[in-house]
Short mmCIF file of C-alpha atoms in Angstrom, two decimals:
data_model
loop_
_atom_site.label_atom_id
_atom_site.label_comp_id
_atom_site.label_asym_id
_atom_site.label_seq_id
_atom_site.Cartn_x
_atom_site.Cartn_y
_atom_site.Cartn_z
CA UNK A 856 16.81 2.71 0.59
CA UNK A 857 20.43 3.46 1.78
CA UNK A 858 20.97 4.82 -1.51
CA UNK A 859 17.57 6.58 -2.26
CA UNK A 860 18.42 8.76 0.82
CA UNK A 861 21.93 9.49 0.31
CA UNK A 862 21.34 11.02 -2.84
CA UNK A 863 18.39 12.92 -1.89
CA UNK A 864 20.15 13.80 0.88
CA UNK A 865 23.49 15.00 -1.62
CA UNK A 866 21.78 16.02 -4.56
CA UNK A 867 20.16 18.96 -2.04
CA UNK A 868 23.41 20.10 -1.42
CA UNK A 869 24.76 20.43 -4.89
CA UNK A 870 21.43 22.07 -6.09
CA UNK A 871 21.00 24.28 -3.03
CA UNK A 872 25.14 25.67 -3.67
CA UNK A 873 24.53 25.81 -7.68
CA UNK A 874 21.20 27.13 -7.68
CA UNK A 875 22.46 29.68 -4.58
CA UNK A 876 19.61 28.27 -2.20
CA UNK A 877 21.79 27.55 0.51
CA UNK A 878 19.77 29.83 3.05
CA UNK A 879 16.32 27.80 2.10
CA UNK A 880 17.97 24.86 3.22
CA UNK A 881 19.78 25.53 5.88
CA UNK A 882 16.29 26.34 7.42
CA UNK A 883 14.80 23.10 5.92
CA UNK A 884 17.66 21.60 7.98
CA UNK A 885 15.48 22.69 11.36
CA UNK A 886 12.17 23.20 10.09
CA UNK A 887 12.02 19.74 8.66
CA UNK A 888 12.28 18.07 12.09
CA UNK A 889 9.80 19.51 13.67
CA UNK A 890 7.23 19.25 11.34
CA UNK A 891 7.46 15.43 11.19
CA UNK A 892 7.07 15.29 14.48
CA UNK A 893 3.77 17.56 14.45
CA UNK A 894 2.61 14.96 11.85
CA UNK A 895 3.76 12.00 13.76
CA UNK A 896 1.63 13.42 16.40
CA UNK A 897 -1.19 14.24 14.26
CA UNK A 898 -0.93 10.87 13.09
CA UNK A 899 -0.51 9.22 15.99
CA UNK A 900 -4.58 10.06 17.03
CA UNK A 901 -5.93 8.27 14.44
CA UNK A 902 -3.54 5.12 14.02
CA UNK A 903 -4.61 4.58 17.87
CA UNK A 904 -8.52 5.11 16.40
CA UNK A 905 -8.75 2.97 13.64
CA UNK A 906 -5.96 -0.01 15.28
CA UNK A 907 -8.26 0.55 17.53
CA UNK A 908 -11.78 0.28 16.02
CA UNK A 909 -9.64 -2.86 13.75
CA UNK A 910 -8.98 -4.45 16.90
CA UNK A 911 -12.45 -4.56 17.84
CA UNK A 912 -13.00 -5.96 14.46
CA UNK A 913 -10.78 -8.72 14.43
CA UNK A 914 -12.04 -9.84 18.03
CA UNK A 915 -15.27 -9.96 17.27
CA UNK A 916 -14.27 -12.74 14.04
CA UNK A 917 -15.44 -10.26 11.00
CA UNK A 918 -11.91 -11.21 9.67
CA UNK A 919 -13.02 -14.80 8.99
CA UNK A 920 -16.13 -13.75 7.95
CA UNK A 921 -15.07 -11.45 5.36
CA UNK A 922 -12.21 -14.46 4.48
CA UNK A 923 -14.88 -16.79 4.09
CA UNK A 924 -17.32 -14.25 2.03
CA UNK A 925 -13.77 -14.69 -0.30
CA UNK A 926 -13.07 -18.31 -0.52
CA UNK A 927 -15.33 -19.04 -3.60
CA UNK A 928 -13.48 -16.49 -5.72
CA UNK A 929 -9.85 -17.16 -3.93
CA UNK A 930 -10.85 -21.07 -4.79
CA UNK A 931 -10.72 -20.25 -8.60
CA UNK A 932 -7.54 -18.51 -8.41
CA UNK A 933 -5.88 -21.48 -6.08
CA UNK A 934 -7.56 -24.06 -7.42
CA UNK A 935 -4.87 -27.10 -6.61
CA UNK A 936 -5.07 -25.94 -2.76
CA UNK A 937 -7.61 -27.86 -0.75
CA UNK A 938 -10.29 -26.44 0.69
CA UNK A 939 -9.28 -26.78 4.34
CA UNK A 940 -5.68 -26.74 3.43
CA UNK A 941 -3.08 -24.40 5.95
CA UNK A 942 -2.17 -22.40 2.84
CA UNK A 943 -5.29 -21.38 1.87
CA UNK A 944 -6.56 -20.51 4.99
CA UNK A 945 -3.56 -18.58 5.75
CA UNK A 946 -3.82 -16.98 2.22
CA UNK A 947 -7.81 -16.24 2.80
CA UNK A 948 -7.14 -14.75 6.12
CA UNK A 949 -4.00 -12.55 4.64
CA UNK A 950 -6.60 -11.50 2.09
CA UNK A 951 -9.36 -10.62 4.17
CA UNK A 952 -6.86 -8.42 6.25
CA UNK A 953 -5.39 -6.54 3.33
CA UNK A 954 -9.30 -5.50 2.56
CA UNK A 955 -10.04 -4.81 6.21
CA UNK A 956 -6.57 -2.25 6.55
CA UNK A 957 -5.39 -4.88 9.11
CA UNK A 958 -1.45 -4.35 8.23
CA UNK A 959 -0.39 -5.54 11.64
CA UNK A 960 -2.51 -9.08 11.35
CA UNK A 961 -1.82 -9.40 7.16
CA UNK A 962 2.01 -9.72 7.04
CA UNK A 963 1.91 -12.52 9.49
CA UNK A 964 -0.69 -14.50 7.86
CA UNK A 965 1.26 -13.74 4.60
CA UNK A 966 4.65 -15.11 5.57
CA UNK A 967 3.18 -18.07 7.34
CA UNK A 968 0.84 -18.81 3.74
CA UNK A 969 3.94 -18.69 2.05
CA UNK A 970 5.94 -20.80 4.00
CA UNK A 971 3.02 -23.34 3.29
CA UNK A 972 3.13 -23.01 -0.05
CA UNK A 973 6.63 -23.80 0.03
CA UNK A 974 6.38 -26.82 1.43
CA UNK A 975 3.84 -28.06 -0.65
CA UNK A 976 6.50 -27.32 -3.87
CA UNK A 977 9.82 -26.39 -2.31
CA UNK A 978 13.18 -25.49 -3.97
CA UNK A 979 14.09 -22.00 -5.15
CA UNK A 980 11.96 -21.59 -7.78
CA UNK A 981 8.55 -19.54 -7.24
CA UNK A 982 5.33 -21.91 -7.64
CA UNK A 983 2.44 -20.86 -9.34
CA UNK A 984 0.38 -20.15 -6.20
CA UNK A 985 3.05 -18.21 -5.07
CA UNK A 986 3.55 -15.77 -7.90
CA UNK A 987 -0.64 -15.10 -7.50
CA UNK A 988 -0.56 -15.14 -4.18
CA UNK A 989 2.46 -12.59 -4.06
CA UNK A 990 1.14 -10.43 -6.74
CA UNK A 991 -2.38 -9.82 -4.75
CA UNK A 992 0.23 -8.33 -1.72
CA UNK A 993 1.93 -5.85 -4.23
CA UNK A 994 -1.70 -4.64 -5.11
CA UNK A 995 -3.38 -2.04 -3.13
CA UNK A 996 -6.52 -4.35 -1.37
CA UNK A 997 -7.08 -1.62 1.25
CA UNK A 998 -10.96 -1.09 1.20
CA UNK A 999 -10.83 2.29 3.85
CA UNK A 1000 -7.43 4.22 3.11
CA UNK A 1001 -7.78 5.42 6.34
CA UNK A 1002 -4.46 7.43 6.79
CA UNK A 1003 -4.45 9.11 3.32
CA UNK A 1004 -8.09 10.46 4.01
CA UNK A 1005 -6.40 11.80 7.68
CA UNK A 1006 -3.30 13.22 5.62
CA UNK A 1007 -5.70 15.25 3.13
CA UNK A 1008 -8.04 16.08 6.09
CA UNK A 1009 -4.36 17.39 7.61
CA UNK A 1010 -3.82 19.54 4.69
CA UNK A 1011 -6.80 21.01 4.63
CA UNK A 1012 -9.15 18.88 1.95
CA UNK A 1013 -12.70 19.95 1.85
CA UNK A 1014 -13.85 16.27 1.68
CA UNK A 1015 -11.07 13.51 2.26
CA UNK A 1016 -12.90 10.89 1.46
CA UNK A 1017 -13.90 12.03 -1.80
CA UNK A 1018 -11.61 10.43 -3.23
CA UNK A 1019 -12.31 6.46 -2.40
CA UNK A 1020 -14.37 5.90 -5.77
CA UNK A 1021 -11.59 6.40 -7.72
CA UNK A 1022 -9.60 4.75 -5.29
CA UNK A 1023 -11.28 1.67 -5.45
CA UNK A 1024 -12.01 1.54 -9.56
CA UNK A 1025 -8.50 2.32 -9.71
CA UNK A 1026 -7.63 -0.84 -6.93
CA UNK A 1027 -9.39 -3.48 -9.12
CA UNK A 1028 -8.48 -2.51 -12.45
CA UNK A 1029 -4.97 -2.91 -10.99
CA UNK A 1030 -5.43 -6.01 -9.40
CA UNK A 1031 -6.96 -7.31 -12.52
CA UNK A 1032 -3.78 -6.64 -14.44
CA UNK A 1033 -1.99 -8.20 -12.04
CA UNK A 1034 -3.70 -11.10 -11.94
CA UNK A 1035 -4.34 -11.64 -15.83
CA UNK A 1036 -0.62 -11.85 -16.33
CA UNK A 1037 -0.02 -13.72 -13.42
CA UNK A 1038 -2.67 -16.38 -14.62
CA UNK A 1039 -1.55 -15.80 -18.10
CA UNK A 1040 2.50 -16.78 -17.41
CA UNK A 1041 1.01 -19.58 -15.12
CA UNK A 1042 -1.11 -21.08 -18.36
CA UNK A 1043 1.94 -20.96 -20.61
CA UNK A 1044 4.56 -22.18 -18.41
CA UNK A 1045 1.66 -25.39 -18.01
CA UNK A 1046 1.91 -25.62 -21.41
CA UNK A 1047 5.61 -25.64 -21.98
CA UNK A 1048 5.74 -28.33 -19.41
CA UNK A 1049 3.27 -30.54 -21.16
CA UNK A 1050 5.08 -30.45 -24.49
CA UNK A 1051 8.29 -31.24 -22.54
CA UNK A 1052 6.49 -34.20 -21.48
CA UNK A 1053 5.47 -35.24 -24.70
CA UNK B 1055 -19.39 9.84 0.92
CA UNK B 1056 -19.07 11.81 4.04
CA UNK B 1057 -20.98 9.22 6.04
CA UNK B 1058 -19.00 5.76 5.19
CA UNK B 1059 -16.11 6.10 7.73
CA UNK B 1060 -18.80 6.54 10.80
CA UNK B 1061 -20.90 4.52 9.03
CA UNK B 1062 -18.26 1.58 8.78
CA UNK B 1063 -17.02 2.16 12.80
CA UNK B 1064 -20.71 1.77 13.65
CA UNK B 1065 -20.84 -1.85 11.69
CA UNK B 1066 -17.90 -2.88 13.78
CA UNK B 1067 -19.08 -2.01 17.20
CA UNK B 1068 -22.79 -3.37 16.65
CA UNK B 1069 -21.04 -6.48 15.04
CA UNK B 1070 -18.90 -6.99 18.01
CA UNK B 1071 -21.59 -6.46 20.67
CA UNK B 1072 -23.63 -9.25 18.98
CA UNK B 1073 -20.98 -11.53 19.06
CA UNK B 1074 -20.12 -10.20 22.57
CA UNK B 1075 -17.25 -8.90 22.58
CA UNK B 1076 -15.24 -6.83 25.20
CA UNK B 1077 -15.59 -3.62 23.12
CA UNK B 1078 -13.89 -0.90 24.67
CA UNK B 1079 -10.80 -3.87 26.29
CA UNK B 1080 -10.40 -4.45 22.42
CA UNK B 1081 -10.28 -0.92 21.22
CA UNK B 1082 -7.11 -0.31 23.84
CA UNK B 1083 -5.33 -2.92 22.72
CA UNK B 1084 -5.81 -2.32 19.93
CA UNK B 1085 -4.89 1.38 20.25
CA UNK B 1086 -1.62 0.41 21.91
CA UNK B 1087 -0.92 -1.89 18.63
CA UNK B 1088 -1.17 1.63 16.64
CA UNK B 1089 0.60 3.36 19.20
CA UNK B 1090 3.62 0.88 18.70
CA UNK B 1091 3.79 0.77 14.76
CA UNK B 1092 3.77 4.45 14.88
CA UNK B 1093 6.66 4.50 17.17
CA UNK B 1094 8.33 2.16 14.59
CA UNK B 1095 7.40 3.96 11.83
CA UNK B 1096 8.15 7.09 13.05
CA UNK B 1097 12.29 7.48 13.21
CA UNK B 1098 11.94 6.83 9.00
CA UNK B 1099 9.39 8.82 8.15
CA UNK B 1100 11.27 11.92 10.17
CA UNK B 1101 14.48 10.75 8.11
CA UNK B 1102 12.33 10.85 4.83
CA UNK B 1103 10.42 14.20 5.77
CA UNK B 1104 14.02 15.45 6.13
CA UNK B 1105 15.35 14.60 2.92
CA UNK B 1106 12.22 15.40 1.02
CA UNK B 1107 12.19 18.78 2.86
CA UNK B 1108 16.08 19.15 1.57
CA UNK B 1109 15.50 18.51 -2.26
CA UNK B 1110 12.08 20.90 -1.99
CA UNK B 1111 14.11 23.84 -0.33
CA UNK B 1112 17.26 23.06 -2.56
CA UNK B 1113 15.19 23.91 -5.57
CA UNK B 1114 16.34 20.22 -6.73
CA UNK B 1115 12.88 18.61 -6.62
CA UNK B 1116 12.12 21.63 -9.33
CA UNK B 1117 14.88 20.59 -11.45
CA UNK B 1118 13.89 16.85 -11.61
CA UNK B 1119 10.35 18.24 -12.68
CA UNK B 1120 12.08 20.18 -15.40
CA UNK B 1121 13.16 17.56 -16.77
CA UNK B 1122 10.55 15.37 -16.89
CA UNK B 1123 8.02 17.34 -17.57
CA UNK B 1124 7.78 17.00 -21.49
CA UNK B 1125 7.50 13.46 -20.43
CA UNK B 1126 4.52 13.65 -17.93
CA UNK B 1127 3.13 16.39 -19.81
CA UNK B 1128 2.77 14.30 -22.93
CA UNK B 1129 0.75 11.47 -21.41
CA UNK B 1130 -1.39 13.56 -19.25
CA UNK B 1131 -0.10 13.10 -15.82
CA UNK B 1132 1.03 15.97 -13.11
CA UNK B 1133 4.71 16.41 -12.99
CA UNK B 1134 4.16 17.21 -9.20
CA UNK B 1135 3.30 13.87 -9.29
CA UNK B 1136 6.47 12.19 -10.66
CA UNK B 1137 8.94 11.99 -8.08
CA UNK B 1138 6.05 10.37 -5.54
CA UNK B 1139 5.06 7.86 -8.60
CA UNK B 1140 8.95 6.88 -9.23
CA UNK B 1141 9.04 5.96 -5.28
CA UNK B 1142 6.06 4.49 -4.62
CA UNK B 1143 6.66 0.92 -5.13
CA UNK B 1144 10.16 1.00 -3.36
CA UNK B 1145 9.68 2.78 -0.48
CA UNK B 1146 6.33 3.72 1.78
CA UNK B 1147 7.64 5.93 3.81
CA UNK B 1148 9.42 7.80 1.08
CA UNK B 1149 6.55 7.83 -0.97
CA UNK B 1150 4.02 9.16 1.91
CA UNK B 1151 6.63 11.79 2.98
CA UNK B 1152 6.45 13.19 -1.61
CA UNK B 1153 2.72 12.79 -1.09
CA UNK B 1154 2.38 15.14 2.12
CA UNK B 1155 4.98 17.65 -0.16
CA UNK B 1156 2.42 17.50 -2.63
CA UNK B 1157 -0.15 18.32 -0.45
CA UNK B 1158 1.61 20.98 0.96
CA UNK B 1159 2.56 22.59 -2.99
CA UNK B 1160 -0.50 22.51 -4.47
CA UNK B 1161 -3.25 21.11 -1.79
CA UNK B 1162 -4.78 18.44 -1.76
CA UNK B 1163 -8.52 18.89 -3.81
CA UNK B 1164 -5.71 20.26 -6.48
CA UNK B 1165 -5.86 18.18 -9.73
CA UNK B 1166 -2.12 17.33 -8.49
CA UNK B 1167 -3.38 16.36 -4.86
CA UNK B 1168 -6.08 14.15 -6.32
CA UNK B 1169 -4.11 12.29 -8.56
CA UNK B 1170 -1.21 11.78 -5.78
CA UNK B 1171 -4.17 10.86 -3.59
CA UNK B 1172 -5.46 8.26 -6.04
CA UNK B 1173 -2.53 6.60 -6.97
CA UNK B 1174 -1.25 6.66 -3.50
CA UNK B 1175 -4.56 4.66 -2.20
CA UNK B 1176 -4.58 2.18 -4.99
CA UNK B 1177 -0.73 1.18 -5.38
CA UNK B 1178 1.80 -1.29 -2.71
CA UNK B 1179 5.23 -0.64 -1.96
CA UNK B 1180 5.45 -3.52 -4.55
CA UNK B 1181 9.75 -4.49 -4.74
CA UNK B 1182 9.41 -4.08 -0.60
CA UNK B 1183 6.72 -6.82 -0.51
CA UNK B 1184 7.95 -9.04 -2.87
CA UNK B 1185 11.73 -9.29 -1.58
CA UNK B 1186 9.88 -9.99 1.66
CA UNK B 1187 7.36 -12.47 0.89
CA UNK B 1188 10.01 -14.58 -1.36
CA UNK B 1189 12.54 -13.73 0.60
CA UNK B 1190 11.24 -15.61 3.91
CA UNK B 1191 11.30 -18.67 1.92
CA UNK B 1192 14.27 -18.48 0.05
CA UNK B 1193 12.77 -18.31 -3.21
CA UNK B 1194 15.05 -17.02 -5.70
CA UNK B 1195 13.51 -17.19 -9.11
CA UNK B 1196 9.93 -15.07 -8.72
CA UNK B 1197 9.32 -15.79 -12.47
CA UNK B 1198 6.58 -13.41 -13.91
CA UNK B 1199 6.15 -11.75 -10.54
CA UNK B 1200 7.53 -8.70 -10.89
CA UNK B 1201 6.22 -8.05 -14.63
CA UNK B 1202 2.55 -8.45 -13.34
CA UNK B 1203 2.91 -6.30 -10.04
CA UNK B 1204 4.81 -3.77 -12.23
CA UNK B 1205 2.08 -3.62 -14.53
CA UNK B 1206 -0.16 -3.20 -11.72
CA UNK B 1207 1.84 -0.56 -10.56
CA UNK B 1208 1.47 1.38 -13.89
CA UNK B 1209 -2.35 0.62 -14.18
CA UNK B 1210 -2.78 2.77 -11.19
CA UNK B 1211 -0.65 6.15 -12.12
CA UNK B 1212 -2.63 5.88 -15.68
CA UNK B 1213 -6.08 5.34 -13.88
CA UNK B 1214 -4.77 8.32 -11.17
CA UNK B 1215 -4.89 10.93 -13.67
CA UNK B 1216 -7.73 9.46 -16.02
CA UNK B 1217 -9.98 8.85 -13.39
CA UNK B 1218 -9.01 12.31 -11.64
CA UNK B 1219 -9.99 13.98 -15.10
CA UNK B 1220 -13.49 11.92 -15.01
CA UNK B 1221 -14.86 12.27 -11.65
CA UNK B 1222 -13.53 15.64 -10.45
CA UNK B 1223 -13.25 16.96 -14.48
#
């Protein structure tokens, strides 16, 4: 990230003195400011809602609901976990949270199903639940995309949400992927083993 | 459409009043959770608006698209697009901060805005959560990790602009 910025930050310059914009930015120097913190503030309304409405939520127990409405399928994709194993209730939960937009509650439960899984199979080598497990975090599980509908309602979309249909074909088809190759380079590393054995 | 997000708060409240729950205690702490992560969040995503806001008003952010846009144009996919697609899976902030620019060039119920919408709702910051989630437990080797979130990663920008094409044509 240290990087990212700097050159953003540089290659501005350059551009702004060859391509004579210097007056542009030297108002995007004070401009800038301000309007992040008119977002911030817009933002800042509906985080409070929905952390809000989440909280409410996760008190009432619809997190382990929902995580339990996902065991049979999360069962298939873990399948040398036990049932009432730390790690997979960990991983369930971190599931369920991801769906439910409950960032604050998910990375928790994720680091603390991971360090499970590590010391069922330890070392520095990643284990097969791991890699699945990791690879369902880098996908977008999200079912309400709460602050991207509030950023186009911001910017003056016509219908915010009209967009979650897509969103959500586009979520699974990912998350398929993901998981097919995961799966996949779990099968044929099993394999490779066994013929070692052999 | 318009209905789901009161629709879903409603589920949440009747849910919690059958399972009796302090409703309106929970929503405040709850609140004050938000309340915090924004003021967490908030210090990088000023940084990032800043430096976003430099390369638009440089004209440098219109180079960049110069030059890939043979590229983007080729395989269908908005070149306003780009620079938010190249940081999404490193960065969140970054990436939300090129989404809002987005928004702000061309709007966002623009073919651009949907498909930055899209792939913004259906993608991680993907190296961010891996070197976290490995990195807690000092695994080194992540195997075939990276190969299957980057190829969920690239399932989403195709989808963006395919599925932007098919519902909103």
């Amino acid at each position: 990230m240290n990087v990212i910025w700097s050159v953003f930050v540089l290659l501005s310059v350059i551009c702004a003195v060859a391509l004579g914009n210097t007056e542009n930015l030297s108002k995007a120097f004070v401009d800038s400011a301000a309007d992040a913190v008119q977002l911030l503030l817009t933002l800042a309304g509906v985080m409070c809602l929905w952390s809000g409405l989440m909280k409410i939520a996760e008190r009432s127990g619809l997190n382990a609901l929902v995580a339990r409405l996902f065991s049979p399928a999360l069962r298939r994709l873990f399948p040398r976990l036990e049932r009432d194993s730390a790690a997979f209730e960990a991983i369930s939960m971190n599931i369920s949270a991801n769906l439910l937009g409950l960032g604050n509650t998910a990375t928790p439960l994720g680091l603390r199903a991971m360090k499970e899984l590590h010391r069922l199979d330890g070392g520095d080598t990643a284990s097969d639940e791991m890699v699945i497990f990791v690879v369902m975090n880098t996908a977008s599980l999200q079912l309400m995309p709460t602050t991207l509908g509030m950023l186009r309602g911001t910017y003056g979309s016509a219908a915010p949400f009209e967009i979650l249909a897509p969103v959500w074909i586009s979520s699974a088809c990912a998350l398929t992927v993901a998981l097919v190759i995961a799966v996949t380079g779990n099968r044929i590393a099993a394999h490779r083993r066994e013929r070692i054995c052999r | 459409m318009q209905m789901i997000m009161p629709a879903f708060a409603a589920v949440i409240v009747i849910f919690a009043l059958v399972r009796r729950v302090p409703v309106f205690d929970s929503f405040v702490l709850g609140a004050r959770d938000g309340l915090r992560t924004l003021y967490q969040i908030a210090p990088a995503i000023l940084g990032l608006m800043f430096a976003v806001s430099l390369l638009r008003s440089s004209g440098a952010i219109e180079v960049l698209c110069g030059f890939l846009a043979p590229a983007a144009k080729a395989v269908g996919f908005p070149v306003e697009v780009v620079p938010m697609a190249m940081l999404r899976p490193v960065s969140g902030g970054g990436s939300t901060a090129l989404l809002i620019s987005v928004f702000e060039d061309c709007g966002p119920d623009s073919f651009a805005g949907r498909v930055a919408s899209i792939l913004a709702g259906s993608s991680e910051t993907t190296f961010y959560a891996t070197a976290m989630y490995f990195g807690c437990v000092g695994v080194k080797k992540t195997r075939h990790t990276l190969v299957a979130a980057v190829a969920a990663d690239l399932t989403a920008m195709v989808l963006s602009a395919v599925l932007t094409r098919i519902f909103f044509g």
